[in-house]
PDB file of C-alpha atoms in Angstrom:
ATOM      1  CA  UNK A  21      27.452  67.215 -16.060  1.00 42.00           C
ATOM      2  CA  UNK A  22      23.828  66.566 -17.480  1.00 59.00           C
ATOM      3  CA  UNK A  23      22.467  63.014 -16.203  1.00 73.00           C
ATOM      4  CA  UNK A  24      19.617  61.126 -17.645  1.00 93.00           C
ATOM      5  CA  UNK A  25      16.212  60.670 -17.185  1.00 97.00           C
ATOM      6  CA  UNK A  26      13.464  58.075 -17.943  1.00 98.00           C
ATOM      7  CA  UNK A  27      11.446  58.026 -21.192  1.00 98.00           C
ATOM      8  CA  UNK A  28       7.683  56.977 -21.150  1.00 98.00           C
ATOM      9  CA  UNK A  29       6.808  55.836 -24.338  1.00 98.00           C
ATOM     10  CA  UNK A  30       3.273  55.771 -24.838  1.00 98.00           C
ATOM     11  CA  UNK A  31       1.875  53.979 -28.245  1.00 98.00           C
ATOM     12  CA  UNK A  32      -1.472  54.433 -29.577  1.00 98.00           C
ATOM     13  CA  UNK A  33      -2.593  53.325 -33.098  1.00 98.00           C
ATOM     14  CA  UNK A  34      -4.801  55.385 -34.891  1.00 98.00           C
ATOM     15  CA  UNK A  35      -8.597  54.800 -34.392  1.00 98.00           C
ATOM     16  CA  UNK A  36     -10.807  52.920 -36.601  1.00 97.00           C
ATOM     17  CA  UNK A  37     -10.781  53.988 -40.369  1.00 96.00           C
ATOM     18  CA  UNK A  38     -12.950  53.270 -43.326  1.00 88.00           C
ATOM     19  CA  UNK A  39      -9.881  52.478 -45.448  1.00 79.00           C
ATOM     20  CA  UNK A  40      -6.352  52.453 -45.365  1.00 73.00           C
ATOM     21  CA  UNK A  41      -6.236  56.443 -47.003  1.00 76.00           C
ATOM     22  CA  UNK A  42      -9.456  57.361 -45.475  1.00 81.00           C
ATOM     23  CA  UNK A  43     -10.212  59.542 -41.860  1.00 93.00           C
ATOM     24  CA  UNK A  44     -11.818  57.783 -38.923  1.00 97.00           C
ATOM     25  CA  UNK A  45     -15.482  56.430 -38.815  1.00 97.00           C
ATOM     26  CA  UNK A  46     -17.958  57.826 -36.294  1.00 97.00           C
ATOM     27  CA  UNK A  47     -16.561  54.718 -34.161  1.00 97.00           C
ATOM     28  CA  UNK A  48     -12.614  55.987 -34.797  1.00 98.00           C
ATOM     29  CA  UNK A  49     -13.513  59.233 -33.758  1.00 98.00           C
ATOM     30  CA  UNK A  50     -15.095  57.700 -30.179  1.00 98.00           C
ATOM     31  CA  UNK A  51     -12.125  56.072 -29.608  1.00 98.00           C
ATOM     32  CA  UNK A  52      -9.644  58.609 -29.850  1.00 98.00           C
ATOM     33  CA  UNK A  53     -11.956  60.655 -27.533  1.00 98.00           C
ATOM     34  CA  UNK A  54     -11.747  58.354 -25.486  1.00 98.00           C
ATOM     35  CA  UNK A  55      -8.012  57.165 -25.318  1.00 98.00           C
ATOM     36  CA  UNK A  56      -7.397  61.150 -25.398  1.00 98.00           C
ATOM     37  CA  UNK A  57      -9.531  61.257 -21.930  1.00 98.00           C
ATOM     38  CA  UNK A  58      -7.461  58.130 -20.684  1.00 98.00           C
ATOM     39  CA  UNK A  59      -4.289  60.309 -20.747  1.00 98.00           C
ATOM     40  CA  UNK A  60      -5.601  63.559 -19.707  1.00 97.00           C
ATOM     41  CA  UNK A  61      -3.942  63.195 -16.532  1.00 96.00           C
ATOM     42  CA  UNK A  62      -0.195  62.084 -18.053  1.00 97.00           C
ATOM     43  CA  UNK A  63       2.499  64.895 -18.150  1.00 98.00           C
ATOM     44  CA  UNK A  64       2.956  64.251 -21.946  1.00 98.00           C
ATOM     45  CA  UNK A  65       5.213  66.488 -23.171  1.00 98.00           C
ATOM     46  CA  UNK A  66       4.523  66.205 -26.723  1.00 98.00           C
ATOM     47  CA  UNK A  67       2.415  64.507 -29.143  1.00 98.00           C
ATOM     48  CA  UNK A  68       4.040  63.090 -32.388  1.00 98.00           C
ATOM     49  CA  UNK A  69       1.942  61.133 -35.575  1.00 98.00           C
ATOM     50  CA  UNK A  70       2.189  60.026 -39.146  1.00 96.00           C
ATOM     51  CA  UNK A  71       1.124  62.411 -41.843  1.00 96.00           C
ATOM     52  CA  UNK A  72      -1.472  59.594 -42.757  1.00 96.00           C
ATOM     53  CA  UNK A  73      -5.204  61.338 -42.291  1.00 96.00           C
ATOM     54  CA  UNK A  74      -6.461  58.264 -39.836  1.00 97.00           C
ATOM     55  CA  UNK A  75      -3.034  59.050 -37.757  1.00 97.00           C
ATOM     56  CA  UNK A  76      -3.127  62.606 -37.649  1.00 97.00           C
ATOM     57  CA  UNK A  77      -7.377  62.686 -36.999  1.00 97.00           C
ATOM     58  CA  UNK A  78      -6.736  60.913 -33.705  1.00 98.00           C
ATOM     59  CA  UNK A  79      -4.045  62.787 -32.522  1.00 98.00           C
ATOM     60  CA  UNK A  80      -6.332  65.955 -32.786  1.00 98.00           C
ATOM     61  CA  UNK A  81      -8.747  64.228 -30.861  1.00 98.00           C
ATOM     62  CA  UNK A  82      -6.344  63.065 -28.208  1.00 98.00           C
ATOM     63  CA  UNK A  83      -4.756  66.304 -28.316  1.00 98.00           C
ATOM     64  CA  UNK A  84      -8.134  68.398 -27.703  1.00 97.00           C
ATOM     65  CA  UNK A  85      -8.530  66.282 -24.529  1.00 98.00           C
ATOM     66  CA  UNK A  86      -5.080  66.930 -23.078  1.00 97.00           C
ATOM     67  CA  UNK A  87      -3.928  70.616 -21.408  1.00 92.00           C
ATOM     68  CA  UNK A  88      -1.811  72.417 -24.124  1.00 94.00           C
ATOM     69  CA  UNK A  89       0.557  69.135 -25.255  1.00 97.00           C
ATOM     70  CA  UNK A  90       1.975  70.193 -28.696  1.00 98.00           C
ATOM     71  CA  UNK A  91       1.252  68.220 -31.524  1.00 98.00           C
ATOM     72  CA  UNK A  92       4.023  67.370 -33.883  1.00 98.00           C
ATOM     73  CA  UNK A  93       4.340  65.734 -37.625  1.00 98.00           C
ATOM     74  CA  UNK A  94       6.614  63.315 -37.335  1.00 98.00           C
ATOM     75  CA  UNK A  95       7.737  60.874 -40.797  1.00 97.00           C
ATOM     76  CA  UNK A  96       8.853  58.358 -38.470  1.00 98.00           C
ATOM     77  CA  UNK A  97       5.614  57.377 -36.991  1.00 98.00           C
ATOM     78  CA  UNK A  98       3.988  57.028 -40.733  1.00 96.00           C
ATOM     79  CA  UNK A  99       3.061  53.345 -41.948  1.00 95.00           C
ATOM     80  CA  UNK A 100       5.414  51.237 -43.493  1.00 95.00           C
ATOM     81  CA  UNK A 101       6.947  47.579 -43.688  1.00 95.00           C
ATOM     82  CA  UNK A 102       9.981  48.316 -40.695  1.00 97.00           C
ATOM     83  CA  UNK A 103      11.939  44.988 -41.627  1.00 96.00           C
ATOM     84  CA  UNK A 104      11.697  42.143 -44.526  1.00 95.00           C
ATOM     85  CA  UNK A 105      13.327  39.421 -43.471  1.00 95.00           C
ATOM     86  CA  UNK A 106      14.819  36.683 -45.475  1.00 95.00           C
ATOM     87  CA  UNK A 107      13.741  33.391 -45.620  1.00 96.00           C
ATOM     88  CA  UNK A 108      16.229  31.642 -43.443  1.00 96.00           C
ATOM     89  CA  UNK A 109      15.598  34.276 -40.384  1.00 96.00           C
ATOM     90  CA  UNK A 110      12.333  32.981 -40.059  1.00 97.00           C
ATOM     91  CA  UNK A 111      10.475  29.821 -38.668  1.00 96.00           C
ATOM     92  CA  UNK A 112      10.319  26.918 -41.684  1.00 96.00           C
ATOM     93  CA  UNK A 113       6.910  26.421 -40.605  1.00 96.00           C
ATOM     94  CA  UNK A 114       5.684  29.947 -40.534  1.00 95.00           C
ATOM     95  CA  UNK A 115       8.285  31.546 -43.157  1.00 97.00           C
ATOM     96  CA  UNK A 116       5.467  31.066 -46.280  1.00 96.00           C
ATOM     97  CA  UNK A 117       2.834  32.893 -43.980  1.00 95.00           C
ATOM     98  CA  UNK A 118       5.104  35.762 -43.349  1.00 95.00           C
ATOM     99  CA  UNK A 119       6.306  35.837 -47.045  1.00 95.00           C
ATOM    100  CA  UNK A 120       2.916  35.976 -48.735  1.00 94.00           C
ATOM    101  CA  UNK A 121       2.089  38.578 -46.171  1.00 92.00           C
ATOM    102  CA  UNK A 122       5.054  40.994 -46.810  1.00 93.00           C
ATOM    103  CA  UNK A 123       4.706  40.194 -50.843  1.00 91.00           C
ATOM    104  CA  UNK A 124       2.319  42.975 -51.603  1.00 85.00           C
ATOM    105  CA  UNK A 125       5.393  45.640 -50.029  1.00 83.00           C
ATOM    106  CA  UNK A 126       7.010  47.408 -53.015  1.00 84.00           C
ATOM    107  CA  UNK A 127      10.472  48.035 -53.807  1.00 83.00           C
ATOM    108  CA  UNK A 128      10.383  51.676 -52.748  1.00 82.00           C
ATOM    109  CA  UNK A 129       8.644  50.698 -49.490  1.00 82.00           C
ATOM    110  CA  UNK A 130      11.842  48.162 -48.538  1.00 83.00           C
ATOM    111  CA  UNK A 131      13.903  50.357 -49.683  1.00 85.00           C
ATOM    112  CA  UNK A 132      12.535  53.478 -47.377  1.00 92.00           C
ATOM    113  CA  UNK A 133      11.263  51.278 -44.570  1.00 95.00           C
ATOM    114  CA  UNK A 134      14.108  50.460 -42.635  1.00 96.00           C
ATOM    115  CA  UNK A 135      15.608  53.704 -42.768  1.00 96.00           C
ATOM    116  CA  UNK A 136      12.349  55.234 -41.099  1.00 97.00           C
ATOM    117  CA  UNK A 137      12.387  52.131 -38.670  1.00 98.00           C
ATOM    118  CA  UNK A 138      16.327  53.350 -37.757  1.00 97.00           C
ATOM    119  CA  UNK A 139      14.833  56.753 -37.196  1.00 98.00           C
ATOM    120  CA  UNK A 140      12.374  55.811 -34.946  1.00 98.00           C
ATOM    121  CA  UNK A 141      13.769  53.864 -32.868  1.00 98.00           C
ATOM    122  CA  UNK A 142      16.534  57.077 -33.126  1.00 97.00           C
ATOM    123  CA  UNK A 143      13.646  59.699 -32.431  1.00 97.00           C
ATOM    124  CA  UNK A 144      11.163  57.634 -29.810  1.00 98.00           C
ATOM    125  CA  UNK A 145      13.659  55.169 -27.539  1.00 98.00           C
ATOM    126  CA  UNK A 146      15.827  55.081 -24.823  1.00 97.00           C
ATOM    127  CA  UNK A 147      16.310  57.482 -22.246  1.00 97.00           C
ATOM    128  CA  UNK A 148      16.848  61.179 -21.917  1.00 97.00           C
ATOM    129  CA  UNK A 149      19.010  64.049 -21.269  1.00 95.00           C
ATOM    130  CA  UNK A 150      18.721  65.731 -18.213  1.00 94.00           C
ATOM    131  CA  UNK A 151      17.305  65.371 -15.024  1.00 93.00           C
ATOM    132  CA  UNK A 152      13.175  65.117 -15.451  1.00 96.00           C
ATOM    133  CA  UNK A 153      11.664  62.105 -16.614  1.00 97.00           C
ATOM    134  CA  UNK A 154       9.390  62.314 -19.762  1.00 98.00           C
ATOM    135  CA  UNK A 155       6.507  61.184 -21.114  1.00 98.00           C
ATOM    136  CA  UNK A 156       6.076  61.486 -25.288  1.00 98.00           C
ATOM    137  CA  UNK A 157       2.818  59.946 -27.083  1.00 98.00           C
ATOM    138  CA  UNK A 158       3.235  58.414 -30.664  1.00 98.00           C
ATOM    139  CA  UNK A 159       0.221  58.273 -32.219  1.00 98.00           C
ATOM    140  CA  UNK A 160       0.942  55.805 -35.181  1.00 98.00           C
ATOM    141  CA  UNK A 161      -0.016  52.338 -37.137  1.00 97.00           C
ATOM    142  CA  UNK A 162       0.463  48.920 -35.968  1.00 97.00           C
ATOM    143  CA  UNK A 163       3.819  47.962 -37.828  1.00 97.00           C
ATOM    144  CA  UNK A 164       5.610  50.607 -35.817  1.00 98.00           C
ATOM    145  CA  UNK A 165       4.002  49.378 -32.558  1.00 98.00           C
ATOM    146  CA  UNK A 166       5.061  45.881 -33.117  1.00 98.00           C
ATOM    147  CA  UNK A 167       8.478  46.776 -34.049  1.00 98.00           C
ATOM    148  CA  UNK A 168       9.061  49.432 -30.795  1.00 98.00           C
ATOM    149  CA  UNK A 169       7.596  46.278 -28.641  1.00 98.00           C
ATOM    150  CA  UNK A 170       9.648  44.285 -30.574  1.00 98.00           C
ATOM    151  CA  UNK A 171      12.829  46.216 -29.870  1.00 98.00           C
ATOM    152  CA  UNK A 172      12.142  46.970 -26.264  1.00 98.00           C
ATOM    153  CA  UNK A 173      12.140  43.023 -25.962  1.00 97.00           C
ATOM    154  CA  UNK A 174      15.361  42.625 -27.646  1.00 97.00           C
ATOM    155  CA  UNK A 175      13.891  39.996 -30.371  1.00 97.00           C
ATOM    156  CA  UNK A 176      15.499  39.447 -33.719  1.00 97.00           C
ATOM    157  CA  UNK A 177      14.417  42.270 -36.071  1.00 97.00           C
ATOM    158  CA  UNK A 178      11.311  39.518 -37.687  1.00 97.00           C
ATOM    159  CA  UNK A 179       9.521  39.675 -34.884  1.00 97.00           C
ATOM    160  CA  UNK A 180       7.561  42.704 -35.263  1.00 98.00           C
ATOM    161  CA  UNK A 181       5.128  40.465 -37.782  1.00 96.00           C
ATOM    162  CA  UNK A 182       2.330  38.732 -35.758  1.00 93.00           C
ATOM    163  CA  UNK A 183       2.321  41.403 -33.189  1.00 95.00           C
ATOM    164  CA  UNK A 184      -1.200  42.939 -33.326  1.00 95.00           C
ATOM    165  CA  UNK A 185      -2.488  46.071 -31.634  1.00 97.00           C
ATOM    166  CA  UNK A 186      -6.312  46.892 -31.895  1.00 97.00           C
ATOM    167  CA  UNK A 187      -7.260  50.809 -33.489  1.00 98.00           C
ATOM    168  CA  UNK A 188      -6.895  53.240 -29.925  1.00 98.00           C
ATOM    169  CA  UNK A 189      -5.280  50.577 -27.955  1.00 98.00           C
ATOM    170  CA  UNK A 190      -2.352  51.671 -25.065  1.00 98.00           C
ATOM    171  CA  UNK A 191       1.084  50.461 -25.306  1.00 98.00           C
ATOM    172  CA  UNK A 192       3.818  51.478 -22.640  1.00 98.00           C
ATOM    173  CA  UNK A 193       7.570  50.768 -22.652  1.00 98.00           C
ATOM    174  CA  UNK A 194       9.268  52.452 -20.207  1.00 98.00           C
ATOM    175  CA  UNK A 195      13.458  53.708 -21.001  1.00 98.00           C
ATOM    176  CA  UNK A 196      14.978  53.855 -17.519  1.00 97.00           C
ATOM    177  CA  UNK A 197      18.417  54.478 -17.273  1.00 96.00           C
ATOM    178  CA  UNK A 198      21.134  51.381 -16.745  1.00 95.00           C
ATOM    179  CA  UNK A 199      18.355  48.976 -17.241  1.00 96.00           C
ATOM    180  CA  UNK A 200      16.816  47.102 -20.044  1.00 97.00           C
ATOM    181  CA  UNK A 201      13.352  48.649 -21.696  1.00 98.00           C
ATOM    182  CA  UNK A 202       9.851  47.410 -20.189  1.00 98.00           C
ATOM    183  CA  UNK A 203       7.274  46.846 -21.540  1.00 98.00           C
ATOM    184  CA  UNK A 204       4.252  48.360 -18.804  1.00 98.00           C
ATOM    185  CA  UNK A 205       1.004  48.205 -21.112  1.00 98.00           C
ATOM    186  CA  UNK A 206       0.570  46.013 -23.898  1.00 97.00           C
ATOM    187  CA  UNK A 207      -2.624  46.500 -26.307  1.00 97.00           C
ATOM    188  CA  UNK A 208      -4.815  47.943 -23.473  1.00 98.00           C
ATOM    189  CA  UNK A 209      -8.437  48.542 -24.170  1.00 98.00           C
ATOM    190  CA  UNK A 210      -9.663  49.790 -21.011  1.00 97.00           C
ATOM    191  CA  UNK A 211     -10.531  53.091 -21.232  1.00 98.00           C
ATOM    192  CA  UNK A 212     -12.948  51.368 -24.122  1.00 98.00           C
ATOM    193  CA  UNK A 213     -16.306  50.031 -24.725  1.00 98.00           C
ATOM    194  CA  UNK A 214     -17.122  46.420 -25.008  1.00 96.00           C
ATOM    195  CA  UNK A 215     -18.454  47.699 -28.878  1.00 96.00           C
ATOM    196  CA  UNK A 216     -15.296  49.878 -29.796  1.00 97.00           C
ATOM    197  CA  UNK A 217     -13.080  46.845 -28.687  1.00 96.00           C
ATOM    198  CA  UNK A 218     -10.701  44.684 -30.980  1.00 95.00           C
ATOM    199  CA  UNK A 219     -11.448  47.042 -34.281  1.00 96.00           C
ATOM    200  CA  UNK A 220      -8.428  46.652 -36.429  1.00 93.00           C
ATOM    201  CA  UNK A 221      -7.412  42.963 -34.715  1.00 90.00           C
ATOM    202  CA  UNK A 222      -7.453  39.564 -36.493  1.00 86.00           C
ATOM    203  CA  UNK A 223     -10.793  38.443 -35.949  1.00 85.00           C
ATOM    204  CA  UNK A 224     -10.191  35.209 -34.629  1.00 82.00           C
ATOM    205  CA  UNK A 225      -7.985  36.656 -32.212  1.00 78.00           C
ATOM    206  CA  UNK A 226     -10.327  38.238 -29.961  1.00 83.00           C
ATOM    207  CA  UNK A 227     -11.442  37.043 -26.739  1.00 81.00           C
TER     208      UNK A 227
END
């Protein structure tokens, strides 16, 4: 009979871009260098990203620092709204912040999000067959961050908005079997430079 195994999630958004279509900047391309060093050592066992050029430019670049890690397309790590809540699931004093801030989503995007949110959460979570722990790499945008932290912490399906995660920041949730999901690394900016820090982060949010 085939046991399980623990899952190591690691999360990385994309480095910094000059637009939301666009490749990296000179500074997006340092970071993913650099996160890519960070995780030399890791026994990843694949690398998956969104199709998205800013996505799939850092994965190269974290992929030509690692030791033959495959690197693997992957819809479910693209960029879209994962959840649009109604009005009475969130906060009454925070529920017109949120709203305005989801308004600009269109009808296909609600429509397709939450199906690629299920399939994430499908593809990337949880533990795994067999006996060998692994470690997987999603290389993604911050919506699908906040709603994998999100999830991991068991909050109501809202509360991936206001969850912010800087351009080549680490995130680790770790899948263990019979026990709930942690949460080891949260928006980790170590392996970084003071001046590649908190690109992509609300600006009066760093510190």
């Amino acid at each position: 009979m085939t046991g399980t195994a623990t899952r190591y999630l690691y999360l990385v958004r994309h480095g910094e871009a000059a637009s939301e279509e666009s490749g990296l900047t000179e500074a997006g391309r340092r970071q993913a260098v650099l996160i890519g060093e960070r995780l030399r050592d890791i026994p990843l066992a694949v690398v998956h990203h969104g199709r998205l050029p800013r996505a799939e430019q850092t994965a190269r670049l974290i992929g030509d620092q690692l030791k033959n890690v495959p690197l693997r397309v992957s819809e479910a790590a693209g960029d879209y709204v994962p959840y649009t809540p109604a009005r009475d699931e969130l906060p009454e004093e925070s529920a017109d912040f949120l709203l305005r801030f989801l308004a600009g989503a269109t009808e296909e995007e609600r429509a397709h999000g939450p199906a690629l949110a299920r399939q994430a959460l499908d593809a990337f979570t949880g533990p795994v067959n067999g006996e060998q722990d692994r470690h997987e790499l999603v290389v993604t945008h911050n919506f699908l961050v906040a709603w994998l932290v999100r999830d991991a912490m068991h909050a109501p399906q809202w509360r991936w908005l206001g969850l912010n995660h800087c351009n080549a920041a680490l995130t680790v949730i770790r899948y263990a079997p019979g026990r709930p999901a942690s949460v080891l690394a949260s928006n980790d900016m170590r392996h970084l430079p003071a001046d590649l820090r908190w690109t992509g982060f609300p600006p009066e949010a760093h510190i």
